[in-house]
Short mmCIF file of C-alpha atoms in Angstrom, two decimals:
data_model
loop_
_atom_site.label_atom_id
_atom_site.label_comp_id
_atom_site.label_asym_id
_atom_site.label_seq_id
_atom_site.Cartn_x
_atom_site.Cartn_y
_atom_site.Cartn_z
CA MET A 5 83.82 -26.02 -43.46
CA LEU A 6 80.07 -25.75 -42.92
CA GLN A 7 80.13 -28.91 -40.83
CA GLN A 8 82.87 -27.41 -38.64
CA GLU A 9 80.80 -24.23 -38.16
CA LYS A 10 77.80 -26.32 -37.12
CA ARG A 11 79.90 -28.18 -34.57
CA VAL A 12 81.00 -24.84 -33.08
CA ALA A 13 77.54 -23.20 -33.18
CA SER A 14 75.66 -26.11 -31.67
CA PRO A 15 77.41 -26.08 -28.27
CA THR A 16 76.97 -22.30 -28.14
CA ALA A 17 73.22 -22.55 -28.69
CA SER A 18 73.02 -25.33 -26.11
CA SER A 19 75.00 -23.25 -23.65
CA VAL A 20 72.72 -20.24 -24.08
CA LEU A 21 69.66 -22.43 -23.56
CA SER A 22 71.20 -23.90 -20.40
CA GLU A 23 71.91 -20.44 -19.00
CA LEU A 24 68.36 -19.28 -19.74
CA ILE A 25 66.96 -22.36 -18.00
CA VAL A 26 68.93 -21.37 -14.89
CA LEU A 27 68.04 -17.67 -15.17
CA PHE A 28 64.32 -18.36 -15.38
CA LYS A 29 64.53 -21.18 -12.78
CA VAL A 30 62.65 -23.54 -15.08
CA ARG A 31 63.03 -26.53 -12.74
CA ILE A 32 61.40 -24.68 -9.85
CA VAL A 33 58.76 -23.24 -12.18
CA VAL A 34 57.75 -26.79 -13.18
CA LEU A 35 56.82 -27.55 -9.56
CA LEU A 36 54.93 -24.26 -9.28
CA LEU A 37 53.05 -25.05 -12.47
CA LEU A 38 52.15 -28.49 -11.14
CA SER A 39 50.79 -26.76 -8.00
CA ALA A 40 48.69 -24.44 -10.16
CA ILE A 41 47.46 -27.31 -12.33
CA ALA A 42 46.46 -29.25 -9.20
CA GLY A 43 44.44 -26.15 -8.26
CA VAL A 44 42.67 -26.33 -11.63
CA PHE A 45 41.71 -29.99 -11.14
CA LEU A 46 40.57 -29.46 -7.55
CA GLY A 47 38.53 -26.42 -8.56
CA GLY A 48 37.02 -28.31 -11.47
CA HIS A 49 36.27 -31.41 -9.35
CA GLY A 50 37.64 -33.60 -12.11
CA TRP A 51 38.72 -33.02 -15.69
CA PRO A 52 38.53 -29.22 -16.09
CA GLY A 53 38.89 -29.09 -19.87
CA TRP A 54 41.82 -27.97 -21.99
CA ARG A 55 41.06 -24.24 -21.91
CA PRO A 56 41.69 -23.61 -18.17
CA LEU A 57 44.67 -25.98 -18.23
CA LEU A 58 46.30 -24.19 -21.16
CA LEU A 59 45.46 -20.81 -19.67
CA THR A 60 47.08 -21.79 -16.37
CA PHE A 61 50.13 -23.28 -18.04
CA VAL A 62 50.91 -20.31 -20.29
CA THR A 63 50.14 -17.47 -17.88
CA GLY A 64 51.61 -19.26 -14.86
CA ALA A 65 54.84 -20.18 -16.65
CA LEU A 66 55.40 -16.65 -17.94
CA ALA A 67 54.69 -14.95 -14.60
CA ALA A 68 56.77 -17.44 -12.60
CA MET A 69 59.75 -17.28 -14.96
CA GLY A 70 59.59 -13.49 -15.05
CA SER A 71 59.56 -13.36 -11.25
CA SER A 72 62.48 -15.80 -11.09
CA ALA A 73 64.55 -13.70 -13.49
CA TRP A 74 63.85 -10.59 -11.36
CA ASN A 75 64.96 -12.54 -8.28
CA GLN A 76 68.29 -13.48 -9.84
CA TYR A 77 68.87 -9.98 -11.20
CA LEU A 78 68.29 -8.41 -7.79
CA GLU A 79 70.39 -10.99 -5.94
CA ARG A 80 73.31 -11.30 -8.34
CA GLN A 81 75.76 -9.69 -5.88
CA SER A 82 74.79 -11.86 -2.91
CA ASP A 83 74.65 -14.90 -5.21
CA ALA A 84 78.35 -14.36 -5.95
CA LEU A 85 79.13 -14.95 -2.26
CA MET A 86 77.37 -18.30 -2.04
CA THR A 87 78.64 -21.70 -3.15
CA ARG A 88 75.15 -22.81 -4.20
CA THR A 89 74.49 -19.82 -6.46
CA ARG A 90 77.86 -18.50 -7.59
CA LYS A 91 77.59 -20.32 -10.96
CA ARG A 92 74.37 -18.59 -11.94
CA PRO A 93 74.67 -16.86 -15.34
CA LEU A 94 74.38 -13.29 -14.01
CA VAL A 95 77.21 -14.01 -11.56
CA THR A 96 79.58 -15.72 -13.99
CA GLU A 97 78.70 -13.15 -16.69
CA ALA A 98 77.72 -15.95 -19.04
CA ILE A 99 74.94 -13.48 -19.82
CA VAL A 100 77.27 -10.63 -20.74
CA SER A 101 74.82 -7.72 -20.94
CA PRO A 102 72.16 -8.30 -18.27
CA GLY A 103 70.47 -4.92 -18.73
CA TRP A 104 67.68 -6.55 -20.73
CA VAL A 105 66.68 -8.89 -17.89
CA PRO A 106 64.44 -6.47 -15.91
CA TYR A 107 62.56 -5.41 -19.05
CA VAL A 108 61.96 -8.95 -20.28
CA ALA A 109 61.10 -10.18 -16.77
CA THR A 110 58.61 -7.36 -16.26
CA ALA A 111 56.99 -8.04 -19.63
CA MET A 112 56.65 -11.73 -18.78
CA ILE A 113 54.68 -10.77 -15.68
CA VAL A 114 52.65 -7.85 -17.02
CA ILE A 115 51.55 -9.36 -20.35
CA PRO A 116 49.72 -12.43 -18.98
CA VAL A 117 48.18 -10.37 -16.14
CA ALA A 118 46.91 -7.75 -18.59
CA ALA A 119 45.74 -10.41 -21.08
CA VAL A 120 43.49 -12.26 -18.63
CA LEU A 121 42.29 -9.25 -16.63
CA PRO A 122 39.25 -8.46 -18.86
CA PHE A 123 37.72 -11.96 -18.69
CA ASN A 124 39.18 -13.46 -15.48
CA PRO A 125 40.15 -10.76 -12.96
CA ALA A 126 40.66 -13.33 -10.17
CA LEU A 127 43.32 -15.13 -12.22
CA ALA A 128 44.99 -11.79 -13.02
CA LEU A 129 44.96 -10.92 -9.31
CA PHE A 130 46.65 -14.13 -8.18
CA LEU A 131 49.25 -14.02 -10.98
CA ALA A 132 50.12 -10.45 -9.98
CA LEU A 133 50.02 -11.30 -6.27
CA GLY A 134 52.41 -14.23 -6.70
CA ALA A 135 54.91 -12.01 -8.53
CA LEU A 136 54.51 -9.19 -5.99
CA ILE A 137 55.11 -11.53 -3.04
CA TYR A 138 58.15 -13.21 -4.58
CA VAL A 139 59.90 -10.20 -6.11
CA VAL A 140 58.98 -7.27 -3.86
CA ILE A 141 57.90 -8.65 -0.49
CA TYR A 142 60.28 -11.64 -0.33
CA THR A 143 63.34 -10.73 -2.42
CA ILE A 144 63.57 -6.98 -1.86
CA TRP A 145 61.94 -6.43 1.52
CA LEU A 146 62.00 -9.50 3.77
CA LYS A 147 64.93 -11.69 2.71
CA PRO A 148 67.70 -9.23 3.67
CA ARG A 149 65.97 -8.19 6.91
CA THR A 150 64.14 -10.94 8.81
CA THR A 151 64.03 -14.66 9.52
CA LEU A 152 60.34 -14.54 8.58
CA ASN A 153 61.38 -14.04 4.93
CA ILE A 154 60.60 -17.54 3.65
CA VAL A 155 57.55 -17.93 5.91
CA ILE A 156 55.76 -14.99 4.31
CA GLY A 157 57.44 -15.56 0.97
CA GLY A 158 55.87 -19.02 0.88
CA ALA A 159 52.58 -17.32 0.08
CA ALA A 160 53.85 -17.00 -3.51
CA GLY A 161 53.33 -20.76 -3.90
CA SER A 162 49.87 -20.41 -2.40
CA ALA A 163 49.08 -17.75 -5.01
CA ALA A 164 50.00 -20.25 -7.75
CA VAL A 165 47.43 -22.74 -6.43
CA LEU A 166 44.78 -20.02 -6.16
CA ALA A 167 45.59 -18.93 -9.72
CA GLY A 168 44.89 -22.46 -10.89
CA GLY A 169 41.63 -22.48 -9.00
CA ALA A 170 40.74 -19.11 -10.53
CA ALA A 171 41.35 -20.50 -14.02
CA ALA A 172 38.61 -23.03 -13.23
CA ASN A 173 36.47 -20.22 -11.76
CA ALA A 174 36.68 -21.87 -8.33
CA TRP A 175 39.54 -20.27 -6.40
CA SER A 176 37.41 -20.14 -3.22
CA ASP A 177 36.67 -23.88 -3.29
CA PRO A 178 37.65 -25.35 0.13
CA ALA A 179 39.90 -27.95 -1.51
CA VAL A 180 41.80 -25.28 -3.46
CA ILE A 181 42.25 -23.20 -0.31
CA ALA A 182 43.46 -26.27 1.62
CA LEU A 183 46.13 -26.94 -1.02
CA ALA A 184 47.14 -23.26 -0.95
CA ILE A 185 47.56 -23.51 2.83
CA LEU A 186 49.66 -26.66 2.36
CA LEU A 187 52.01 -24.76 0.04
CA PHE A 188 52.29 -21.97 2.61
CA PHE A 189 53.42 -24.39 5.34
CA TRP A 190 55.50 -26.57 3.02
CA THR A 191 57.81 -23.81 1.78
CA PRO A 192 59.61 -23.11 5.10
CA ILE A 193 60.31 -26.75 5.95
CA HIS A 194 61.59 -27.28 2.42
CA PHE A 195 63.78 -24.18 2.28
CA TRP A 196 65.07 -24.27 5.86
CA ALA A 197 66.33 -27.80 5.23
CA LEU A 198 68.33 -26.49 2.27
CA ALA A 199 69.48 -23.47 4.29
CA LEU A 200 70.80 -25.81 6.98
CA VAL A 201 73.00 -27.44 4.35
CA TYR A 202 74.27 -24.07 3.13
CA ARG A 203 74.25 -22.30 6.50
CA GLU A 204 77.75 -20.84 6.01
CA ASP A 205 76.75 -19.51 2.59
CA TYR A 206 73.85 -17.50 3.97
CA ALA A 207 75.95 -16.23 6.85
CA ARG A 208 78.65 -15.08 4.41
CA ALA A 209 76.05 -13.28 2.30
CA ASN A 210 74.51 -11.75 5.45
CA VAL A 211 71.09 -13.24 4.71
CA PRO A 212 69.18 -13.84 7.97
CA MET A 213 67.74 -17.24 7.18
CA LEU A 214 66.52 -19.02 10.32
CA PRO A 215 69.36 -21.60 10.31
CA VAL A 216 71.80 -18.65 10.44
CA THR A 217 70.14 -16.71 13.25
CA ALA A 218 69.16 -19.76 15.36
CA THR A 219 70.81 -23.03 16.29
CA PRO A 220 70.47 -25.88 13.77
CA ARG A 221 68.23 -27.81 16.21
CA SER A 222 65.95 -24.80 16.72
CA ALA A 223 65.68 -24.28 12.97
CA ALA A 224 64.89 -27.99 12.51
CA PHE A 225 62.22 -27.77 15.22
CA TRP A 226 60.44 -24.88 13.52
CA GLY A 227 60.72 -26.78 10.26
CA LEU A 228 58.93 -29.68 11.95
CA VAL A 229 56.19 -27.30 13.16
CA HIS A 230 55.59 -26.12 9.60
CA GLY A 231 55.76 -29.72 8.41
CA LEU A 232 52.91 -30.52 10.79
CA GLY A 233 50.93 -27.64 9.30
CA ALA A 234 51.52 -28.95 5.78
CA SER A 235 50.61 -32.49 6.86
CA ILE A 236 47.33 -31.43 8.47
CA SER A 237 46.42 -29.44 5.35
CA GLY A 238 47.33 -32.32 3.05
CA LEU A 239 45.34 -34.89 5.01
CA GLY A 240 42.47 -32.44 5.48
CA LEU A 241 42.29 -32.10 1.71
CA ALA A 242 41.09 -35.72 1.55
CA PHE A 243 37.96 -34.74 3.48
CA LEU A 244 37.28 -31.55 1.56
CA SER A 245 37.16 -33.13 -1.89
CA GLN A 246 36.13 -36.54 -3.20
CA LEU A 247 39.66 -37.73 -3.89
CA GLY A 248 39.23 -41.14 -2.28
CA PRO A 249 41.97 -43.70 -1.67
CA VAL A 250 43.86 -42.72 -4.85
CA TYR A 251 44.86 -39.52 -3.05
CA THR A 252 44.66 -40.46 0.61
CA LEU A 253 46.78 -43.62 0.76
CA PRO A 254 49.96 -42.30 -0.92
CA VAL A 255 49.66 -39.00 0.93
CA ILE A 256 49.43 -40.79 4.30
CA ILE A 257 52.64 -42.67 3.46
CA MET A 258 54.47 -39.53 2.33
CA THR A 259 53.20 -37.55 5.33
CA GLY A 260 54.61 -40.16 7.69
CA LEU A 261 57.95 -40.07 5.84
CA LEU A 262 58.09 -36.27 5.88
CA LEU A 263 57.35 -36.03 9.61
CA TRP A 264 59.76 -38.83 10.46
CA GLN A 265 62.58 -37.18 8.50
CA SER A 266 61.74 -33.85 10.17
CA ALA A 267 61.81 -35.40 13.64
CA MET A 268 65.13 -37.12 12.89
CA LEU A 269 66.58 -33.77 11.84
CA VAL A 270 65.52 -32.23 15.17
CA ARG A 271 67.15 -35.12 16.97
CA GLN A 272 70.34 -34.96 14.90
CA PRO A 273 70.57 -31.68 12.92
CA THR A 274 73.37 -32.63 10.54
CA LYS A 275 73.80 -31.45 6.95
CA LYS A 276 73.31 -35.01 5.70
CA ARG A 277 69.91 -35.30 7.38
CA ALA A 278 68.95 -31.78 6.28
CA TYR A 279 69.73 -32.62 2.66
CA ARG A 280 67.70 -35.83 2.97
CA LEU A 281 64.74 -33.86 4.32
CA PHE A 282 65.09 -31.34 1.48
CA HIS A 283 64.72 -34.10 -1.11
CA THR A 284 61.96 -35.80 0.87
CA SER A 285 59.97 -32.56 1.01
CA ASN A 286 60.29 -32.21 -2.76
CA PHE A 287 59.02 -35.74 -3.30
CA TYR A 288 56.25 -35.24 -0.73
CA LEU A 289 54.89 -32.21 -2.59
CA PHE A 290 55.15 -33.97 -5.95
CA VAL A 291 53.16 -36.95 -4.63
CA VAL A 292 50.50 -34.71 -3.05
CA LEU A 293 50.02 -32.72 -6.26
CA LEU A 294 50.01 -35.74 -8.55
CA ALA A 295 47.65 -37.64 -6.25
CA ALA A 296 45.30 -34.65 -6.13
CA ILE A 297 45.21 -34.48 -9.93
CA VAL A 298 44.75 -38.23 -10.46
CA GLY A 299 42.29 -38.53 -7.59
CA SER A 300 40.17 -35.70 -9.01
CA VAL A 301 39.98 -37.35 -12.42
CA MET A 302 39.45 -40.94 -11.29
CA ASN A 303 37.03 -40.11 -8.45
CA VAL A 304 37.39 -43.60 -6.95
CA PRO A 305 35.19 -43.95 -3.82
CA TRP A 306 36.17 -45.80 -0.68
CA PRO A 307 34.89 -49.39 -0.64
CA TRP A 308 32.74 -48.82 2.44
#
């Protein structure tokens, strides 16, 4: 009998965990955390020590997950209209009583901000700024009103990088700022590619994403423009910090791939190419961040 109860309870616990992972957008948060951690390494010009890394990981994860939960709570009605988001737990009512979400989400943002404010006000500022941009400026204000929503909303990713730099007491380091600028330009090309795939979804939900308000080719062109901005920032980072070939060589390869995929999408703005660019942009950012971290630690000089 006990064994039967365990077999019933286990899937339930697993299901709840799966729904919470979706609610707090853990997969997206991982990439944001990697951006913040890259900011720590760039600010520290090498191994920064465990304290700033742990501080960035804990505070960044809480603030990002809290912001993500707020985003889903506020958008649960429009999410129900979209194929991509209609299986989210607040839409399907897998989370039956969602009234707790705003309170928990707010606590996840406020607690880390308040905890670090006395000894690292810059870190507290960028944690709060990232949440403010994503929840209030992007989700509530810009997303339902203007095609500039994701352009300005991309600054939330920049705030994550600056938070990492602040944890190393070096948020104003040129290399940290260059990576923050890269995140700002990267977000539109990444998200507009996805929005091209789900163009009908956003139109149905009355969300004025650029691929809805402009032709697919025009949206792809502006994605390419932002891709150029990200590429210049990423390559410029090699000159602003002693990252050497460990960073520069893989980033040159990924930059060429990103721009080529972007140009191909302008030439032929199909959903298949848009989805390919979406995945390429994800891989591009992952390579840039990982190369920045490894390059900072290894500090391998050029052979000449």
